[in-house]
Amino acid sequence: MTARGRAILGGLSLIVLAALSYWSAADLPVGSLRQPGPGFLPRVLAAALAVLAALHAWRGQVEAEPGETQQRPVILVLGLMLAWGALLTLLGFLPTTALLLIGLMRLVWQVPAARAALYGSAAALGLWLLFVKLLGVSLPAGLLA
Amino acid sequence: MTPFDGLLHGLLVAVQPLHLGFCLLGVLVGTAVGVLPGLGPAATIALLLPATYRLDPVAAAIMLSGIYYGSQYGGSTTAILVKVPGESSSLVTCYDGHEMARRGRAGAALAIAALASFAAGTLAILGLGLVAPLVGRIALAFGPAEYAMLMLLGLVLVARLGQGPVVPALIMVVLGLMLATVGQDPVSGLERHTFGIQELIDGIDLVPVFLGMYGVAEVLAQIERREPPPRPVPTGRLWPSREEARAAVPAAARGGAIGFVLGVLPGGGATLASIAAYLAEKRFAAGRDRLGQGAVEGVAAPEAANNAAATSAFVPLLTLGIPANGVMAMILAALTLHGLRPGPQLVTQQPDLFWGVIASMYVGNLALLVLNLPLVGLFVQLLRLPYAALGPLILVTCLIGAFAVTGHAGEAVLAVAFGALGHGLRKLGFEPTPLVLALVLGRPFEEALRQALQLARGDATVFLTKPIAAVLLAAAVLALVAPLLLKARPRHG
């Protein structure tokens, strides 16, 4: 994509966001200057965003970062992290975290499977000792309860 | 309390074993993250926020500040030895610092960077001790109208002085303010932008946003680029020669002064300060012709500037409750979690915190100078740490930190969402810091705005008739339009 294309894409998505946020605040009372209501600032902000986004789409230039980039590992990381959030209460901190670490090392950083399993489990245990035992953060025990 | 008594009182607070320990821990961690490219002080402080929940607030503030100014020391080490800035504020140090290293003067460059940082840092602490109480006294006269305009000026400056063009930065400010309106309206009790999601009624927590925008997004950027690990140049002899020292002193003085002033401004901060100091050297240094070819001035000035700026950034935070950059926003969040509200009353109501943190910077800077030079070899070893180990640990710690805020998995999901958002926005040319600052200032800004209008019985000219508010508003408008007017004027010659 060209530098102009990226600016237009960014600007147009933000105009959609501005419209959505205006609609989401449409039911809130604006109030008066004497007593500004909860809908006052959201509307002003939605309008400001629309104007700025239009300006960006019209005149902006967004240069790409130099070098090759890869999308697959980024999506993989986000998916694995979301899975952690979904499984945490069910399985408990230790197994979920060990699985996430092993998954990240193996799939994203291509660490050999045996080494990933070893380091991942050890690191999960270390984090549990640090946060639960030392810092007193309460994390779900799940299966190990 | 005079500033002198205050600093003395602060020193007694800072040398208590607990505080001293956390100060040392802070500067060591700071140096380490400063050395590591791809892990900055903002992400580190976000990662450590959950660890400070149970800590005494003074100890927490001392440690978090130590991480910030410690990272300024560490950033120069990688810039000089590897030509990779550990922090963006050491970017310009790469040019002359690495050139010196290639000519076998790496040790001298490191020593000059550390000494210039120390001199500028400690003088800036004195400045902070003198200026902050004065600003605090002026700010006592501020009402809602003045505060609203002060925050407006801050938000405009963040967009104007930050990295990159102004329109994307302003867009991020508006997005941040919009995110701040999510949740229950404090006045009417009506829900705004919650889309019926229970967890959003109390608003968006800051910690998952910090962790996502600075922690997760940073790791995603690293994964996408896959850079080969950097190779450091050997250090060699540490002490600068007499000529090198003679050139460094005035450069450090100029850099320190520039850094102190720019550090106070929102959006200014250490990066802008170091670049401005380098540009000043190009104009005023005796050895300006050799700049870029391993000139001592090119190391001393930016390193003095970024350290002075890292210190003076505490002036608006401690006296007005307004963070000048992302790191300050997080220290503000940490203090707020402990029920402390930085502002003009902080000097008189929390002298232990106010003077203790300032005095701890003296102690921390001294420790950095003593530790940094002998341990430089050890810190450089950190560059061998494979990202395959560091990356997963940063990601998991972000998840734990977000989860620990309320104990709901939803907060961890929020951190992932903001990580994806931050990554996507950066690719489309939007920097995260204006958004984060606007999110922090959004609620107090709206409250001040609405209160000011109510007190004035709906008379919107209140922002023009109150002198301080009018000056602040004029400054905000000027900061926004002045560069446009200058550009529009036809050039001569």
XYZ file of C-alpha atoms in Angstrom:
638
model
C 0.000 0.000 0.000
C 1.215 3.529 -0.742
C 1.806 6.236 1.835
C -1.380 7.984 0.671
C -3.339 4.715 0.716
C -2.453 4.084 4.358
C -3.542 7.614 5.321
C -6.851 7.235 3.463
C -7.510 3.834 5.061
C -6.728 5.226 8.542
C -8.803 8.369 7.985
C -11.854 6.547 6.652
C -11.862 3.970 9.474
C -11.716 6.807 11.990
C -14.658 8.580 10.314
C -16.671 5.364 10.738
C -15.600 5.259 14.393
C -16.639 8.899 14.868
C -20.080 8.141 13.397
C -20.475 5.083 15.639
C -19.527 7.037 18.724
C -21.932 9.887 17.798
C -24.713 7.341 17.397
C -23.792 5.660 20.712
C -24.095 9.030 22.498
C -27.225 10.122 20.607
C -29.623 9.329 23.477
C -27.624 11.196 26.117
C -28.883 14.675 27.071
C -26.638 17.509 25.863
C -27.772 19.849 28.628
C -27.115 23.572 28.443
C -24.027 25.719 28.926
C -25.306 26.445 32.447
C -25.588 22.721 33.181
C -23.645 20.694 30.560
C -25.065 17.177 30.321
C -23.375 13.794 29.830
C -23.928 13.944 26.065
C -22.090 17.236 25.599
C -18.443 16.152 25.472
C -19.029 12.847 23.563
C -20.721 14.792 20.737
C -18.001 17.453 20.614
C -15.353 14.712 20.525
C -17.125 12.709 17.802
C -17.334 15.836 15.651
C -13.686 16.714 16.307
C -12.607 13.193 15.400
C -14.570 13.296 12.144
C -12.963 16.611 11.121
C -9.429 15.501 12.012
C -9.892 12.109 10.342
C -11.126 13.788 7.155
C -8.086 16.072 7.221
C -5.843 13.035 7.662
C -7.471 11.146 4.776
C -7.291 14.231 2.566
C -3.692 15.352 3.170
C -1.929 12.676 5.242
C 1.096 10.563 4.286
C 1.998 7.431 6.233
C 5.356 5.939 5.279
C 5.695 2.179 5.798
C 8.286 0.898 8.229
C 11.394 -0.274 6.410
C 12.132 -3.984 6.063
C 10.046 -7.082 5.640
C 7.173 -7.672 8.040
C 5.247 -10.842 8.837
C 1.612 -10.967 9.949
C 1.119 -14.626 10.885
C 3.087 -14.626 14.188
C 1.315 -11.423 15.286
C -2.121 -13.004 14.868
C -0.860 -16.183 16.554
C 0.354 -14.218 19.595
C -2.971 -12.385 19.964
C -4.930 -15.656 19.648
C -2.800 -17.458 22.229
C -3.132 -14.559 24.673
C -6.921 -14.502 24.282
C -6.975 -18.268 24.900
C -5.131 -17.623 28.177
C -7.883 -15.195 29.201
C -10.590 -17.728 28.304
C -9.009 -20.749 30.028
C -7.518 -19.070 33.113
C -10.417 -19.544 35.549
C -11.222 -22.995 34.170
C -7.765 -24.619 34.227
C -6.032 -22.401 36.758
C -2.962 -20.191 36.528
C -0.150 -22.756 36.389
C -1.364 -25.048 33.560
C -2.764 -22.172 31.449
C 0.404 -20.112 31.740
C 2.686 -23.071 31.031
C 0.633 -23.851 27.915
C 0.773 -20.231 26.746
C 4.546 -19.994 27.240
C 5.178 -23.305 25.486
C 2.851 -22.294 22.663
C 4.535 -18.921 22.220
C 8.062 -20.339 22.255
C 7.253 -23.250 19.951
C 4.904 -21.592 17.450
C 6.090 -17.983 17.385
C 9.804 -18.204 18.158
C 10.379 -21.762 16.811
C 12.146 -23.062 19.928
C 12.548 -26.896 19.687
C 9.579 -28.702 21.303
C 11.401 -30.383 24.206
C 13.220 -27.194 25.146
C 10.033 -25.104 24.873
C 8.221 -27.570 27.176
C 11.013 -27.453 29.750
C 11.545 -23.661 29.721
C 7.804 -22.940 29.506
C 6.921 -25.062 32.552
C 9.857 -23.750 34.565
C 9.010 -20.136 33.720
C 5.337 -20.645 34.635
C 6.405 -22.042 38.009
C 8.800 -19.134 38.517
C 6.079 -16.582 37.718
C 3.692 -18.341 40.102
C 6.281 -18.198 42.908
C 6.975 -14.523 42.154
C 3.412 -13.247 41.860
C 1.456 -15.564 44.166
C 3.975 -16.418 46.878
C 6.159 -13.312 46.939
C 3.838 -10.495 45.840
C 0.579 -11.962 47.145
C -1.394 -11.503 43.911
C -4.398 -13.831 43.938
C -4.572 -15.928 40.754
C -7.073 -18.743 40.101
C -5.854 -22.215 41.177
C -8.324 -24.079 38.891
C -7.510 -27.779 38.488
C -4.838 -27.649 41.178
C -7.236 -26.343 43.842
C 9.494 24.354 54.678
C 12.231 25.974 52.569
C 13.540 23.922 49.627
C 16.731 23.339 51.609
C 14.875 21.966 54.657
C 12.701 19.998 52.277
C 15.627 18.316 50.548
C 17.186 17.542 53.929
C 13.912 16.033 55.125
C 13.661 14.115 51.857
C 17.178 12.786 52.247
C 16.247 11.322 55.631
C 13.250 9.645 53.995
C 15.281 8.404 51.036
C 18.041 6.738 53.067
C 15.637 4.635 55.159
C 16.656 1.039 54.368
C 13.349 0.147 52.658
C 13.387 3.232 50.440
C 17.096 2.915 49.706
C 16.573 -0.706 48.679
C 13.740 0.151 46.284
C 15.720 3.079 44.888
C 18.649 0.773 44.066
C 16.299 -1.860 42.659
C 14.633 0.810 40.502
C 17.829 2.204 39.000
C 19.230 -1.282 38.342
C 16.058 -2.440 36.604
C 15.978 0.905 34.794
C 19.531 0.508 33.512
C 18.773 -3.033 32.362
C 15.671 -2.049 30.383
C 17.537 0.983 29.099
C 20.165 -1.326 27.636
C 17.610 -3.678 26.076
C 16.141 -2.331 22.856
C 12.444 -3.175 22.571
C 11.726 -2.949 26.286
C 11.303 0.637 27.425
C 10.719 2.281 30.808
C 7.006 2.789 30.022
C 6.417 -0.931 29.424
C 8.533 -1.871 32.442
C 6.676 0.440 34.789
C 3.371 -0.900 33.451
C 4.625 -4.442 34.119
C 5.666 -3.562 37.653
C 2.500 -1.653 38.602
C 0.787 -4.755 40.069
C 3.873 -5.389 42.183
C 3.476 -1.958 43.784
C -0.145 -2.420 44.920
C 0.952 -3.689 48.319
C 3.984 -1.471 48.614
C 4.242 1.685 50.733
C 3.432 4.532 48.241
C 6.688 6.411 48.871
C 8.721 3.264 48.159
C 6.639 2.600 45.034
C 7.127 6.128 43.684
C 10.870 6.004 44.458
C 11.285 2.704 42.595
C 9.217 3.723 39.565
C 11.063 7.043 39.209
C 14.361 5.162 39.498
C 13.369 3.004 36.551
C 12.708 6.107 34.460
C 15.942 8.023 35.022
C 17.936 4.769 35.264
C 16.786 3.852 31.765
C 18.274 7.110 30.467
C 21.703 5.890 31.640
C 21.240 2.425 30.167
C 19.989 3.741 26.827
C 23.291 5.454 26.105
C 25.294 2.257 26.698
C 23.662 0.443 23.776
C 23.747 3.573 21.633
C 27.523 3.860 22.051
C 28.547 0.208 21.934
C 26.066 -1.179 19.378
C 24.688 1.906 17.575
C 21.186 0.800 18.554
C 19.465 3.274 20.857
C 18.275 1.350 23.931
C 15.740 4.180 24.300
C 14.486 6.701 21.758
C 16.004 9.437 23.937
C 19.478 8.075 23.123
C 18.912 8.112 19.368
C 21.217 11.059 18.654
C 23.893 9.674 20.980
C 24.356 6.896 18.419
C 25.995 9.196 15.866
C 28.983 10.486 17.791
C 28.961 7.925 20.590
C 29.315 4.934 18.284
C 31.800 6.790 16.084
C 33.963 7.354 19.195
C 33.611 3.652 20.033
C 34.746 2.619 16.543
C 37.894 4.692 17.062
C 38.711 2.873 20.305
C 37.261 5.570 22.572
C 34.208 3.558 23.696
C 35.237 3.727 27.354
C 35.668 7.485 27.183
C 32.299 7.904 25.479
C 30.589 5.790 28.155
C 32.293 7.746 30.928
C 31.348 11.088 29.368
C 27.744 9.948 28.929
C 27.558 8.811 32.559
C 29.271 11.908 33.975
C 27.209 14.319 31.856
C 24.035 12.463 32.867
C 25.039 12.622 36.512
C 25.947 16.326 36.488
C 22.804 17.335 34.590
C 20.612 14.964 36.587
C 21.739 16.232 39.981
C 21.516 19.906 38.969
C 18.046 19.252 37.558
C 17.027 17.773 40.929
C 18.061 21.058 42.576
C 16.019 22.891 39.962
C 13.078 20.610 40.620
C 13.339 21.256 44.370
C 13.331 25.027 43.761
C 10.765 25.268 40.957
C 8.188 22.701 42.064
C 7.127 24.390 45.332
C 6.798 27.728 43.473
C 4.598 26.215 40.762
C 2.615 24.488 43.485
C 2.014 27.823 45.246
C 0.797 29.452 42.013
C -1.426 26.453 41.266
C -3.173 26.838 44.642
C -5.022 29.793 43.097
C -6.325 27.612 40.228
C -10.045 26.948 40.009
C -11.863 24.621 37.575
C -11.628 27.138 34.702
C -7.840 27.420 35.053
C -7.425 23.653 35.407
C -9.555 22.958 32.343
C -7.447 25.333 30.239
C -4.202 24.014 31.722
C -5.158 20.474 30.698
C -6.214 21.719 27.260
C -2.780 23.329 26.863
C -1.145 20.121 28.018
C -3.051 18.044 25.469
C -2.237 20.454 22.630
C 1.452 20.458 23.583
C 1.525 16.659 23.678
C 0.282 16.614 20.093
C 2.507 19.500 18.994
C 5.801 18.435 20.569
C 5.479 14.662 20.231
C 6.997 12.586 17.454
C 5.531 12.856 13.997
C 2.984 15.159 12.325
C 0.356 16.989 14.344
C -2.947 15.758 12.840
C -2.424 12.062 13.728
C -1.302 13.124 17.220
C -4.443 15.245 17.669
C -6.530 12.285 16.495
C -4.935 10.199 19.230
C -5.715 12.909 21.812
C -9.393 12.903 20.757
C -9.503 9.077 20.825
C -8.002 9.112 24.329
C -10.597 11.633 25.524
C -13.363 9.494 23.957
C -12.117 6.397 25.773
C -12.119 8.414 29.002
C -15.860 9.112 28.583
C -16.649 5.368 28.587
C -18.532 4.380 31.764
C -20.953 6.009 34.151
C -21.180 9.804 33.958
C -20.174 11.054 37.444
C -22.822 13.823 37.458
C -25.967 12.273 35.979
C -25.205 8.584 36.590
C -26.102 7.761 32.959
C -23.975 5.181 31.136
C -21.894 6.307 28.164
C -20.454 4.091 25.418
C -20.786 0.950 27.582
C -22.870 -1.040 25.028
C -24.503 -2.871 27.957
C -21.206 -4.433 29.085
C -21.188 -4.587 32.906
C -17.409 -4.347 33.237
C -17.300 -1.015 31.408
C -19.587 0.843 33.861
C -16.644 1.898 36.023
C -14.789 3.085 32.940
C -11.712 1.682 31.224
C -8.947 0.815 33.682
C -5.652 2.479 32.874
C -3.391 -0.455 33.662
C -4.619 -2.802 30.859
C -4.332 0.118 28.421
C -0.729 0.815 29.475
C 0.171 -2.873 29.343
C -1.424 -3.315 25.933
C -0.168 -0.133 24.297
C 3.395 -0.222 25.640
C 3.981 -3.887 26.572
C 2.076 -6.114 24.122
C 2.309 -3.729 21.139
C 6.086 -3.403 21.589
C 6.577 -7.184 21.523
C 4.332 -7.455 18.439
C 6.472 -4.861 16.647
C 9.622 -6.827 17.522
C 8.140 -10.110 16.256
C 7.076 -8.514 13.023
C 10.526 -7.118 12.298
C 12.731 -10.045 13.426
C 15.973 -8.106 13.731
C 19.239 -10.017 14.182
C 20.813 -9.664 17.672
C 23.204 -6.687 17.903
C 26.968 -7.066 18.446
C 28.723 -4.715 20.884
C 32.129 -3.052 20.344
C 34.740 -3.718 23.094
C 34.818 -1.034 25.784
C 38.523 -0.229 26.235
C 39.923 2.373 28.646
C 37.303 4.269 30.640
C 38.659 7.733 31.338
C 38.275 10.634 28.914
C 41.378 12.643 28.045
C 41.838 16.228 29.232
C 40.756 17.687 25.865
C 37.710 15.463 25.746
C 36.685 16.537 29.245
C 37.227 20.222 28.394
C 34.895 19.936 25.375
C 32.303 17.940 27.293
C 31.686 20.356 30.188
C 30.132 23.311 28.292
C 28.186 20.898 26.039
C 26.736 19.142 29.084
C 25.804 22.504 30.618
C 23.972 23.607 27.454
C 22.305 20.220 27.081
C 21.238 20.118 30.721
C 19.625 23.561 30.534
C 17.752 22.711 27.328
C 16.677 19.383 28.791
C 15.334 20.897 31.995
C 13.092 23.351 30.140
C 11.814 20.860 27.549
C 11.230 18.162 30.169
C 8.668 20.326 31.957
C 6.485 20.655 28.841
C 3.907 17.951 28.199
C 4.948 15.938 25.170
C 8.455 17.351 25.419
C 10.333 14.829 27.493
C 13.683 13.163 27.134
C 13.609 12.351 23.408
C 12.803 15.845 22.200
C 15.309 17.261 24.721
C 18.158 15.110 23.412
C 17.428 16.034 19.784
C 17.156 19.753 20.600
C 20.435 19.597 22.538
C 22.171 17.934 19.588
C 20.861 20.601 17.200
C 22.074 23.309 19.602
C 25.553 21.759 19.553
C 25.536 21.840 15.744
C 25.156 25.611 16.043
C 27.109 26.600 19.137
C 29.751 23.965 19.956
C 33.400 24.870 19.426
C 33.923 21.526 17.693
C 30.692 21.710 15.656
C 32.477 20.745 12.432
C 33.427 17.354 13.859
C 29.878 16.605 15.023
C 28.773 13.256 13.636
C 32.379 12.068 13.342
C 32.882 11.143 16.986
C 32.733 14.553 18.680
C 32.564 14.508 22.475
C 29.936 17.262 22.442
C 27.596 14.958 20.528
C 27.582 12.562 23.472
C 27.698 14.951 26.429
C 24.922 17.322 25.308
C 22.127 14.855 24.442
C 22.870 12.614 27.438
C 22.837 15.603 29.809
C 19.616 16.780 28.157
C 17.708 13.509 28.422
C 18.606 13.103 32.090
C 17.680 16.671 32.994
C 14.392 16.222 31.134
C 13.634 12.933 32.893
C 13.974 14.839 36.175
C 12.135 18.050 35.326
C 9.180 16.027 33.959
C 8.299 15.539 37.630
C 7.515 19.275 38.028
C 4.078 19.218 36.317
C 3.275 15.780 37.774
C 4.005 16.616 41.406
C 2.679 20.174 41.415
C -0.267 20.138 38.981
C -1.113 16.448 38.753
C -0.478 16.653 35.000
C 1.784 13.977 33.504
C 4.223 15.220 30.853
C 4.695 11.820 29.175
C 3.600 8.191 29.240
C 5.924 7.238 32.092
C 4.647 10.107 34.243
C 1.070 9.026 33.450
C 1.865 5.621 34.880
C 3.492 7.019 38.020
C 0.359 9.152 38.405
C -1.755 5.992 38.076
C 0.394 4.225 40.689
C -0.037 7.100 43.151
C -3.782 7.256 42.451
C -4.069 3.523 43.189
C -2.657 4.360 46.623
C -5.290 7.051 47.100
C -2.849 9.929 46.551
C -3.811 12.762 44.228
C -0.756 14.731 43.072
C -1.457 18.459 42.894
C -0.554 21.764 44.539
C -1.305 20.415 48.024
C 1.166 17.557 47.682
C 4.166 19.605 48.904
C 2.479 20.514 52.195
C 0.276 17.461 52.747
C 2.680 14.695 51.683
C 6.165 16.077 52.383
C 7.537 12.539 52.795
C 6.410 11.593 49.311
C 7.275 14.887 47.622
C 10.718 15.487 49.094
C 11.463 11.790 49.554
C 11.092 11.086 45.839
C 13.145 14.149 44.880
C 15.942 13.325 47.333
C 15.916 9.669 46.268
C 16.897 10.867 42.794
C 20.154 12.235 44.255
C 20.843 8.876 45.833
C 19.818 7.040 42.675
C 21.964 9.180 40.373
C 24.970 8.651 42.611
C 24.337 4.898 42.635
C 24.008 4.928 38.843
C 27.330 6.693 38.420
C 29.113 4.330 40.812
C 27.472 1.180 39.414
C 27.301 2.026 35.758
C 30.925 2.320 34.765
C 32.275 -0.810 36.485
C 29.214 -2.882 35.576
C 28.948 -1.806 31.956
C 30.315 -5.146 30.763
C 27.666 -6.974 32.736
C 24.838 -4.860 31.338
C 26.082 -5.402 27.791
C 25.771 -9.148 28.412
C 22.021 -8.555 28.602
C 22.064 -8.043 24.839
C 22.810 -11.764 24.504
C 19.500 -12.621 26.162
C 17.470 -14.247 23.371
C 14.200 -12.551 22.540
C 12.619 -16.026 22.466
C 12.924 -15.936 26.274
C 12.206 -12.260 26.890
C 9.218 -11.875 24.536
C 6.990 -14.635 26.021
C 7.792 -13.483 29.564
C 6.822 -9.873 28.775
C 3.538 -11.035 27.213
C 2.593 -13.274 30.157
C 3.506 -10.595 32.694
C 1.262 -8.141 30.819
C -1.626 -10.611 31.136
C -0.998 -11.183 34.851
C -0.658 -7.452 35.503
C -3.970 -6.682 33.788
C -5.756 -9.583 35.493
C -4.486 -8.485 38.914
C -6.231 -5.081 38.674
C -9.682 -6.497 39.481
C -9.265 -10.277 39.315
C -11.402 -10.522 36.158
C -10.155 -12.227 32.994
C -11.883 -9.406 31.073
C -9.064 -7.035 32.046
C -6.527 -9.388 30.437
C -8.648 -9.479 27.274
C -8.701 -5.666 27.367
C -4.889 -5.614 27.496
C -4.733 -7.909 24.442
C -7.260 -5.706 22.628
C -5.261 -2.561 23.369
C -2.094 -4.366 22.299
C -3.663 -5.144 18.925
C -5.062 -1.614 18.690
C -1.712 -0.021 19.581
C 0.097 -2.179 17.046
C -2.415 -1.420 14.292
C -2.443 2.300 15.049
C 1.349 2.491 14.976
C 1.386 0.815 11.572
C -1.048 3.447 10.339
C 1.219 6.220 11.631
C -0.336 6.959 15.048
C 1.860 7.133 18.184
C 0.298 5.802 21.420
C 1.491 8.413 23.939
C -1.018 11.236 23.139
C -3.863 8.716 23.503
C -2.598 7.454 26.857
C -2.152 10.973 28.259
C -5.590 12.050 27.053
C -7.128 8.948 28.618
C -5.504 9.825 31.955
C -6.535 13.488 31.786
C -9.970 12.917 30.207
C -12.110 12.600 33.336
C -10.525 15.451 35.315
C -10.660 17.605 32.151
C -14.388 17.036 31.638
C -15.128 17.568 35.321
C -13.191 20.839 35.394
C -14.853 22.015 32.173
C -18.375 21.295 33.412
C -17.708 22.715 36.874
C -16.250 25.902 35.433
C -19.336 26.425 33.246
C -21.680 25.710 36.153
C -19.868 28.129 38.468
C -20.049 30.801 35.777
C -23.794 30.109 35.336
C -23.353 29.034 31.747
C -21.210 31.999 30.739
C -18.675 30.435 28.352
C -16.570 33.618 28.343
C -15.305 32.593 31.801
C -12.289 31.065 30.042
C -11.469 34.492 28.599
C -12.304 36.748 31.536
C -10.223 34.929 34.149
C -6.681 36.114 33.411
C -4.768 32.876 34.091
C -7.307 30.785 32.156
C -7.170 33.252 29.263
C -3.359 33.116 29.112
C -3.422 29.302 29.134
C -6.100 29.196 26.421
C -4.166 31.707 24.302
C -1.021 29.593 24.713
C -2.930 26.489 23.596
C -4.329 28.216 20.505
C -0.930 29.702 19.710
C 0.808 26.335 20.066
C -1.715 24.873 17.649
C -1.728 27.528 14.923
C 1.645 29.310 15.178
C 3.610 26.702 13.182
C 0.942 26.830 10.437
C 1.233 30.625 10.210
C 5.022 30.457 10.091
C 4.840 27.890 7.299
C 2.330 29.974 5.324
C 4.610 33.039 5.348
C 6.612 33.224 2.111
C 10.332 32.538 2.535
C 12.985 35.049 1.572
C 16.509 34.291 0.406
